[in-house]
Tab-separated table of C-alpha atoms and ligand atoms in Angstrom:
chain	number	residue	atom	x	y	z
A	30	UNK	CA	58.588	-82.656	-67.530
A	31	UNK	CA	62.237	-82.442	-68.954
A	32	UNK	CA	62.826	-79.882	-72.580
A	33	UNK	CA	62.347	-82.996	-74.812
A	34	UNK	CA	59.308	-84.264	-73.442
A	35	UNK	CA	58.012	-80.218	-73.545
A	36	UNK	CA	59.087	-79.759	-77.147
A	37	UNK	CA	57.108	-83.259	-78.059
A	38	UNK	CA	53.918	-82.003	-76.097
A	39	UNK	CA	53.949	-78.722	-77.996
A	40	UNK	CA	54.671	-80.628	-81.506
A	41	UNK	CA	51.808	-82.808	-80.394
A	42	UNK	CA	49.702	-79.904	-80.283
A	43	UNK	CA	50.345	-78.571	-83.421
A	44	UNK	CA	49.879	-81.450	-85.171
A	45	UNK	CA	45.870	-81.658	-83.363
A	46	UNK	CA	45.518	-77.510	-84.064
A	47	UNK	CA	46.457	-78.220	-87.766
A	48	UNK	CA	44.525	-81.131	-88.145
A	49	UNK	CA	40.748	-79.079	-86.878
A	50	UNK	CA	41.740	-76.642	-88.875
A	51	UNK	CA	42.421	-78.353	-91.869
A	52	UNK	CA	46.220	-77.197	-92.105
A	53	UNK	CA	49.147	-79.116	-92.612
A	54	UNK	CA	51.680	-79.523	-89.614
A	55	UNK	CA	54.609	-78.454	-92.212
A	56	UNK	CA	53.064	-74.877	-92.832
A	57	UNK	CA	54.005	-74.387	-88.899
A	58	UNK	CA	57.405	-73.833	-87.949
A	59	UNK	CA	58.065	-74.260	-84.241
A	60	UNK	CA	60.425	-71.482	-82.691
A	61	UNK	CA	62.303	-72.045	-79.525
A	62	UNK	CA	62.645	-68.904	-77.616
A	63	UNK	CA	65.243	-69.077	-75.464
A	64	UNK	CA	65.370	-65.505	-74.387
A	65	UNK	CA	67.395	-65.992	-70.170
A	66	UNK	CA	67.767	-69.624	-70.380
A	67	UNK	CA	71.304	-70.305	-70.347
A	68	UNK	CA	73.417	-72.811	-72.958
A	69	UNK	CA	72.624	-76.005	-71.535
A	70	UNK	CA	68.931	-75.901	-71.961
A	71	UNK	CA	69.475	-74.358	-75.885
A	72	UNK	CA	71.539	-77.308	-76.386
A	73	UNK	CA	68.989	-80.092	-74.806
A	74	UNK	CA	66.565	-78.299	-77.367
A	75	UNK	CA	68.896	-78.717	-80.055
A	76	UNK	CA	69.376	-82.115	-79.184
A	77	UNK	CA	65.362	-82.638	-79.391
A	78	UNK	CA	64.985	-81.032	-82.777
A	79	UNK	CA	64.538	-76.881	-82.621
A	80	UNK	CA	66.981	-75.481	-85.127
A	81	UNK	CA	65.200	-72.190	-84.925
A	82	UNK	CA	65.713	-69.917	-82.030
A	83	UNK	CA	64.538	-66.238	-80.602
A	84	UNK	CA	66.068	-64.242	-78.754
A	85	UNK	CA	64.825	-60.627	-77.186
A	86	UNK	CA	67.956	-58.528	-76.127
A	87	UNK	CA	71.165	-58.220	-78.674
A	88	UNK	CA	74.072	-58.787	-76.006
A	89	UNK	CA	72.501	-61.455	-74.145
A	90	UNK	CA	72.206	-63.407	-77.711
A	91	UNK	CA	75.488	-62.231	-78.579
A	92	UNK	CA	77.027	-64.550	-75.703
A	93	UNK	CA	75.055	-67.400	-76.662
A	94	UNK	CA	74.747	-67.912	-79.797
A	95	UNK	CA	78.027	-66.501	-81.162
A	96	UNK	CA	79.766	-70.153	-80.424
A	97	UNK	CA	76.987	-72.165	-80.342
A	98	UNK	CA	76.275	-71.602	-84.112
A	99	UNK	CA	79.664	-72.246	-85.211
A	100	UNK	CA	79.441	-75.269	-83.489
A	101	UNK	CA	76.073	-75.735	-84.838
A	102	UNK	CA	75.776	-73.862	-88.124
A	103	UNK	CA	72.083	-75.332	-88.881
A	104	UNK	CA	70.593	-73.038	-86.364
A	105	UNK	CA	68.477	-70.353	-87.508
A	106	UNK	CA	68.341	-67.162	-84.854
A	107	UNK	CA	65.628	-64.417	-84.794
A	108	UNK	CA	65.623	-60.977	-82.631
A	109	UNK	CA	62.356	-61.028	-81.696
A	110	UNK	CA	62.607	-58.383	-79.074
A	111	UNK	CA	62.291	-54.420	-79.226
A	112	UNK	CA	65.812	-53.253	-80.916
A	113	UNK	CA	67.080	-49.998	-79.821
A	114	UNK	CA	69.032	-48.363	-83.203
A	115	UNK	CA	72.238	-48.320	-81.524
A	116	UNK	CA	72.157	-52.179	-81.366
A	117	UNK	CA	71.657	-52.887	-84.669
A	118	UNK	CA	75.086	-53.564	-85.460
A	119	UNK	CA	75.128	-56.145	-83.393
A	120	UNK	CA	72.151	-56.910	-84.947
A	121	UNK	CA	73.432	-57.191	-88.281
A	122	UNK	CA	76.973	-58.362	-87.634
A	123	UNK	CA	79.149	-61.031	-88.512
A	124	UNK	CA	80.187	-64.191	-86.187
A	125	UNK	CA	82.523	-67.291	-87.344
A	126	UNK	CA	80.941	-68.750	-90.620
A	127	UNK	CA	77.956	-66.636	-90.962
A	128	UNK	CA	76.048	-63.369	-89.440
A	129	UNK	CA	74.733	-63.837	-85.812
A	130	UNK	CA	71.058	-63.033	-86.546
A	131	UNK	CA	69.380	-64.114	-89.976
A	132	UNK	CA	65.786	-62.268	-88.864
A	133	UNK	CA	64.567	-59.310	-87.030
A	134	UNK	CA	60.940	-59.936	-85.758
A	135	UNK	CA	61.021	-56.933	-84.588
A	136	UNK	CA	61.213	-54.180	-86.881
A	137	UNK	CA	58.310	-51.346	-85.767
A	138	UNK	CA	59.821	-48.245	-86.945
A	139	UNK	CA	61.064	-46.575	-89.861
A	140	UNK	CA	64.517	-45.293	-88.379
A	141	UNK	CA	65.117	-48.639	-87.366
A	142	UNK	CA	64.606	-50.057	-91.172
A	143	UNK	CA	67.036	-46.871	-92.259
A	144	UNK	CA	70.054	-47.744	-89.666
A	145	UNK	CA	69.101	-52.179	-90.757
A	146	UNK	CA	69.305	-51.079	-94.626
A	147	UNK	CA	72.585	-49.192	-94.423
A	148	UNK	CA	74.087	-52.241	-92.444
A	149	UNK	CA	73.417	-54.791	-94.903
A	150	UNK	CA	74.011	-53.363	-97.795
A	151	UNK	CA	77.147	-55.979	-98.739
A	152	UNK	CA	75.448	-58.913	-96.828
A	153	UNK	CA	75.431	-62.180	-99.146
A	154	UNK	CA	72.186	-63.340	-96.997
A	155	UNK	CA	70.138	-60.270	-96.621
A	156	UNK	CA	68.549	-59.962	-93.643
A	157	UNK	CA	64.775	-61.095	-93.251
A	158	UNK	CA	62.877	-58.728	-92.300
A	159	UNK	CA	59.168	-58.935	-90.143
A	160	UNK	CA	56.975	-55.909	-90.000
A	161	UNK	CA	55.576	-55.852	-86.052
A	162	UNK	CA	51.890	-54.479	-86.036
A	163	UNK	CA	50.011	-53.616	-82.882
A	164	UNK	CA	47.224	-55.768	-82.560
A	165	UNK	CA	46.834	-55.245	-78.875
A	166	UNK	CA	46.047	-52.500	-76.231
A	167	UNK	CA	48.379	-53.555	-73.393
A	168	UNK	CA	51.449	-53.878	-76.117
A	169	UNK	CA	53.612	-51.295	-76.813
A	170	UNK	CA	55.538	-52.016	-79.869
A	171	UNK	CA	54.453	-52.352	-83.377
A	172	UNK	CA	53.046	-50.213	-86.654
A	173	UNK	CA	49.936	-48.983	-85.766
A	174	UNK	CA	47.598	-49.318	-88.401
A	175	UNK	CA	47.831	-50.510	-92.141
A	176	UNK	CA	49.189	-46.651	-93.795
A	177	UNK	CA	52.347	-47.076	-91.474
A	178	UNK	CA	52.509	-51.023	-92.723
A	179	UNK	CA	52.285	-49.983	-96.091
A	180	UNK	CA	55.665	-46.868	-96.045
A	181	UNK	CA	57.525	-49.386	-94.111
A	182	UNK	CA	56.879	-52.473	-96.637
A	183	UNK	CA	57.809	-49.543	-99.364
A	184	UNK	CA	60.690	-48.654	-97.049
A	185	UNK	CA	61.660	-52.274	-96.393
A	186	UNK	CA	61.566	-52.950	-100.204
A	187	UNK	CA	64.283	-50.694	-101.375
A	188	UNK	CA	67.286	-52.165	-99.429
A	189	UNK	CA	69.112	-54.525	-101.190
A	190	UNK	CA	70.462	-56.311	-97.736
A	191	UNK	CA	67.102	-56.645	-96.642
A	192	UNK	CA	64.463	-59.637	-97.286
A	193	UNK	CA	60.688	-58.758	-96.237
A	194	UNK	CA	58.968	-61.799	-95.559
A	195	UNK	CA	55.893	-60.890	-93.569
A	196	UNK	CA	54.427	-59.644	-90.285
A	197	UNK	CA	55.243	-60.336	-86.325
A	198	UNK	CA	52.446	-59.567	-83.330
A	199	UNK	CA	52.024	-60.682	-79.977
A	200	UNK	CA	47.817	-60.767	-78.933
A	201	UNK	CA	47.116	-59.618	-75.461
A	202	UNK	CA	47.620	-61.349	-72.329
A	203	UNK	CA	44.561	-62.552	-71.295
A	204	UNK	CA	42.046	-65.486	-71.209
A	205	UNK	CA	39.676	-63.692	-73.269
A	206	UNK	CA	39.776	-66.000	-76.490
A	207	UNK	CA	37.869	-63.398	-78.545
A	208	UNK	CA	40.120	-60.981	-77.910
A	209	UNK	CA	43.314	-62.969	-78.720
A	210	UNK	CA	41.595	-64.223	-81.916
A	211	UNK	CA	40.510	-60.298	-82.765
A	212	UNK	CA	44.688	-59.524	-82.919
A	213	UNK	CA	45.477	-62.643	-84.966
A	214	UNK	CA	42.438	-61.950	-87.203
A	215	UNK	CA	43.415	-58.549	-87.714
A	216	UNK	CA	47.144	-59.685	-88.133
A	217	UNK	CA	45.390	-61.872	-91.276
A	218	UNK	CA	43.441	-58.870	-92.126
A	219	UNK	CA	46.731	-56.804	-92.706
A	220	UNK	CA	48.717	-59.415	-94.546
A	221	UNK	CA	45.852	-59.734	-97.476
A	222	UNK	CA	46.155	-55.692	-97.413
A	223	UNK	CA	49.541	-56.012	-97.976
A	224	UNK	CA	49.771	-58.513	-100.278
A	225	UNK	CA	47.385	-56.796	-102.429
A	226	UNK	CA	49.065	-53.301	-102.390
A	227	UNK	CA	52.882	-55.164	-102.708
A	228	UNK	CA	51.972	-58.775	-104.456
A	229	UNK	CA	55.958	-59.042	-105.798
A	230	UNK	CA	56.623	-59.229	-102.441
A	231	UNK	CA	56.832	-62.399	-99.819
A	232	UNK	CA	54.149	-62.293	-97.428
A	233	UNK	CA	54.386	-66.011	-96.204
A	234	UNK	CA	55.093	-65.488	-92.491
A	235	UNK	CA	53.158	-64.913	-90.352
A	236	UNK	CA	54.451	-64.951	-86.878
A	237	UNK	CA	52.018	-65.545	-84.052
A	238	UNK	CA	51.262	-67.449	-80.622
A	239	UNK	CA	53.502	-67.941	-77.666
A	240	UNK	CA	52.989	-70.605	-75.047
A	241	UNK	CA	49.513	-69.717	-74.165
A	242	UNK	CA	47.551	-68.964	-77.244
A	243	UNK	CA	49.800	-70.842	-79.894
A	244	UNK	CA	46.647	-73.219	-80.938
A	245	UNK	CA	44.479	-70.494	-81.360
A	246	UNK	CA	47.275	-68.792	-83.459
A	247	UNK	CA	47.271	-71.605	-85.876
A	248	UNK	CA	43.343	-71.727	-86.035
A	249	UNK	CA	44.022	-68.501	-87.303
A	250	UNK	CA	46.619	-68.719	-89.413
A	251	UNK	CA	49.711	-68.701	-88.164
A	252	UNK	CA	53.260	-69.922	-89.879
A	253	UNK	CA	55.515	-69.385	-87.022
A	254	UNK	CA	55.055	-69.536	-83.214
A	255	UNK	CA	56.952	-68.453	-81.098
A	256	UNK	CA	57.401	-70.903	-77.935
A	257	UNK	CA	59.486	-69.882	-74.305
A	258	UNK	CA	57.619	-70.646	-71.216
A	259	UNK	CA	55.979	-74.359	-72.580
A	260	UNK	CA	59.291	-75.262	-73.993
A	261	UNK	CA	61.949	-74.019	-71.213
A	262	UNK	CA	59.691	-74.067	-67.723
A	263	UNK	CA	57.447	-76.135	-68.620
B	18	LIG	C1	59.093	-63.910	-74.652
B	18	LIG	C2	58.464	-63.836	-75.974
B	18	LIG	C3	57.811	-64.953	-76.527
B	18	LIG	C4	57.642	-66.271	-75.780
B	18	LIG	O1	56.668	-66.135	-74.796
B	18	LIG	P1	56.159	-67.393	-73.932
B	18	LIG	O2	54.856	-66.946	-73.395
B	18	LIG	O3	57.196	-67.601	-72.884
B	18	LIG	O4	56.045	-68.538	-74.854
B	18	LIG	C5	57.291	-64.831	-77.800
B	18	LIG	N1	57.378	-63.678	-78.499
B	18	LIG	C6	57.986	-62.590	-78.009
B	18	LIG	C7	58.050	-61.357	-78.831
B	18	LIG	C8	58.543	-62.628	-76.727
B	18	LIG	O5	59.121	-61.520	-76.226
């Protein structure tokens, strides 16, 4: 199976998970992440539709994407990967007719929202922002529990260059279906807790699945998944 026949598959599948769950495809937006797949496969994605793209490490997206988006300035391109605060000028900074990234996933601790905030504070976009939580044991990254959610949201919400719009996690790996569905429950869990505590704020997205537990994701919830192995090797 070639990238387009992949990216149909996967769109196929979306449209069923919506449908049991009594969702409309629209409220899920497909991310391609193309995180050490080289140019030609980003652009035979292009070509079958993505427009929005993750990437995990600064420099590698940084040789991508820095042409490719002036060639193609539709394209929409989150860090989705853990961001070391020396990269986040990278991060934040400025390619041919726009800024390289227009999202970090990512964001899991407060220094990190400090060093994003003082970078954007002239940005015409402002950056959008995800809060990671840690939903699972065998990942490392993310807020651990709704009091740290709640400083960073305040934290988050005082920077002018900066756009909250909701909450990242990635669920364990594993075939246990309860446990992926306790993470994305609990992901659910924090957004109404947030929402309540911040309700000015934008809580809409709520980014969750990869290739192997994308459907039950949406079951859940989810607004955004995030797609590499299904879409690039499949
Ligand atoms: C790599 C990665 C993905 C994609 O994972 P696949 O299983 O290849 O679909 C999604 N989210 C994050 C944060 C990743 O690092």
């Amino acid at each position: 199976m070639g990238i387009p026949e992949a990216i149909e598959t996967i769109q196929e599948r979306i449209h069923k998970a919506c449908a049991r769950s009594g969702r409309k495809a629209e409220e899920v937006r497909l991310m391609g992440v193309s995180k050490f797949h080289e140019l030609p496969a980003i652009e035979e994605a292009w070509k079958a539709g993505i427009r929005l793209f993750g990437e995990s490490r600064v420099q590698e997206a940084a040789s991508k994407f820095s042409d490719f988006e002036a060639k193609h300035p539709e394209t929409e391109l989150h860090m989705i990967g853990s961001l070391q605060r020396n990269k986040a000028k990278i991060v934040t900074g400025r390619i041919a007719g726009g800024y390289l990234f227009d999202a970090v996933q990512s964001v899991d601790r407060d220094e990190l929202i400090a060093e994003l905030g003082r970078l954007t504070g002239d940005r015409k976009n402002p950056l959008i922002v995800l809060l990671e939580y840690h939903t699972a044991e065998d990942s490392k990254s993310g807020y651990p529990d709704l009091d740290s959610l709640f400083r960073a949201a305040d934290a988050v919400l005082a920077f002018p260059g900066l756009a909250l719009r909701g909450l990242m996690t990635m669920a364990p790996l594993t075939r246990d279906e309860a446990a992926i569905r306790a993470s994305f429950r609990a992901m659910v869990f924090a957004r109404d807790a947030l929402a309540a505590r911040f309700p000015a704020a934008d809580w809409s997205c709520l980014s969750m699945g990869m290739s192997g537990d994308f459907e039950i994701a949406i079951e859940e919830g989810s607004t955004l998944v995030r797609i590499g192995t299904a879409i690039f090797n499949p």
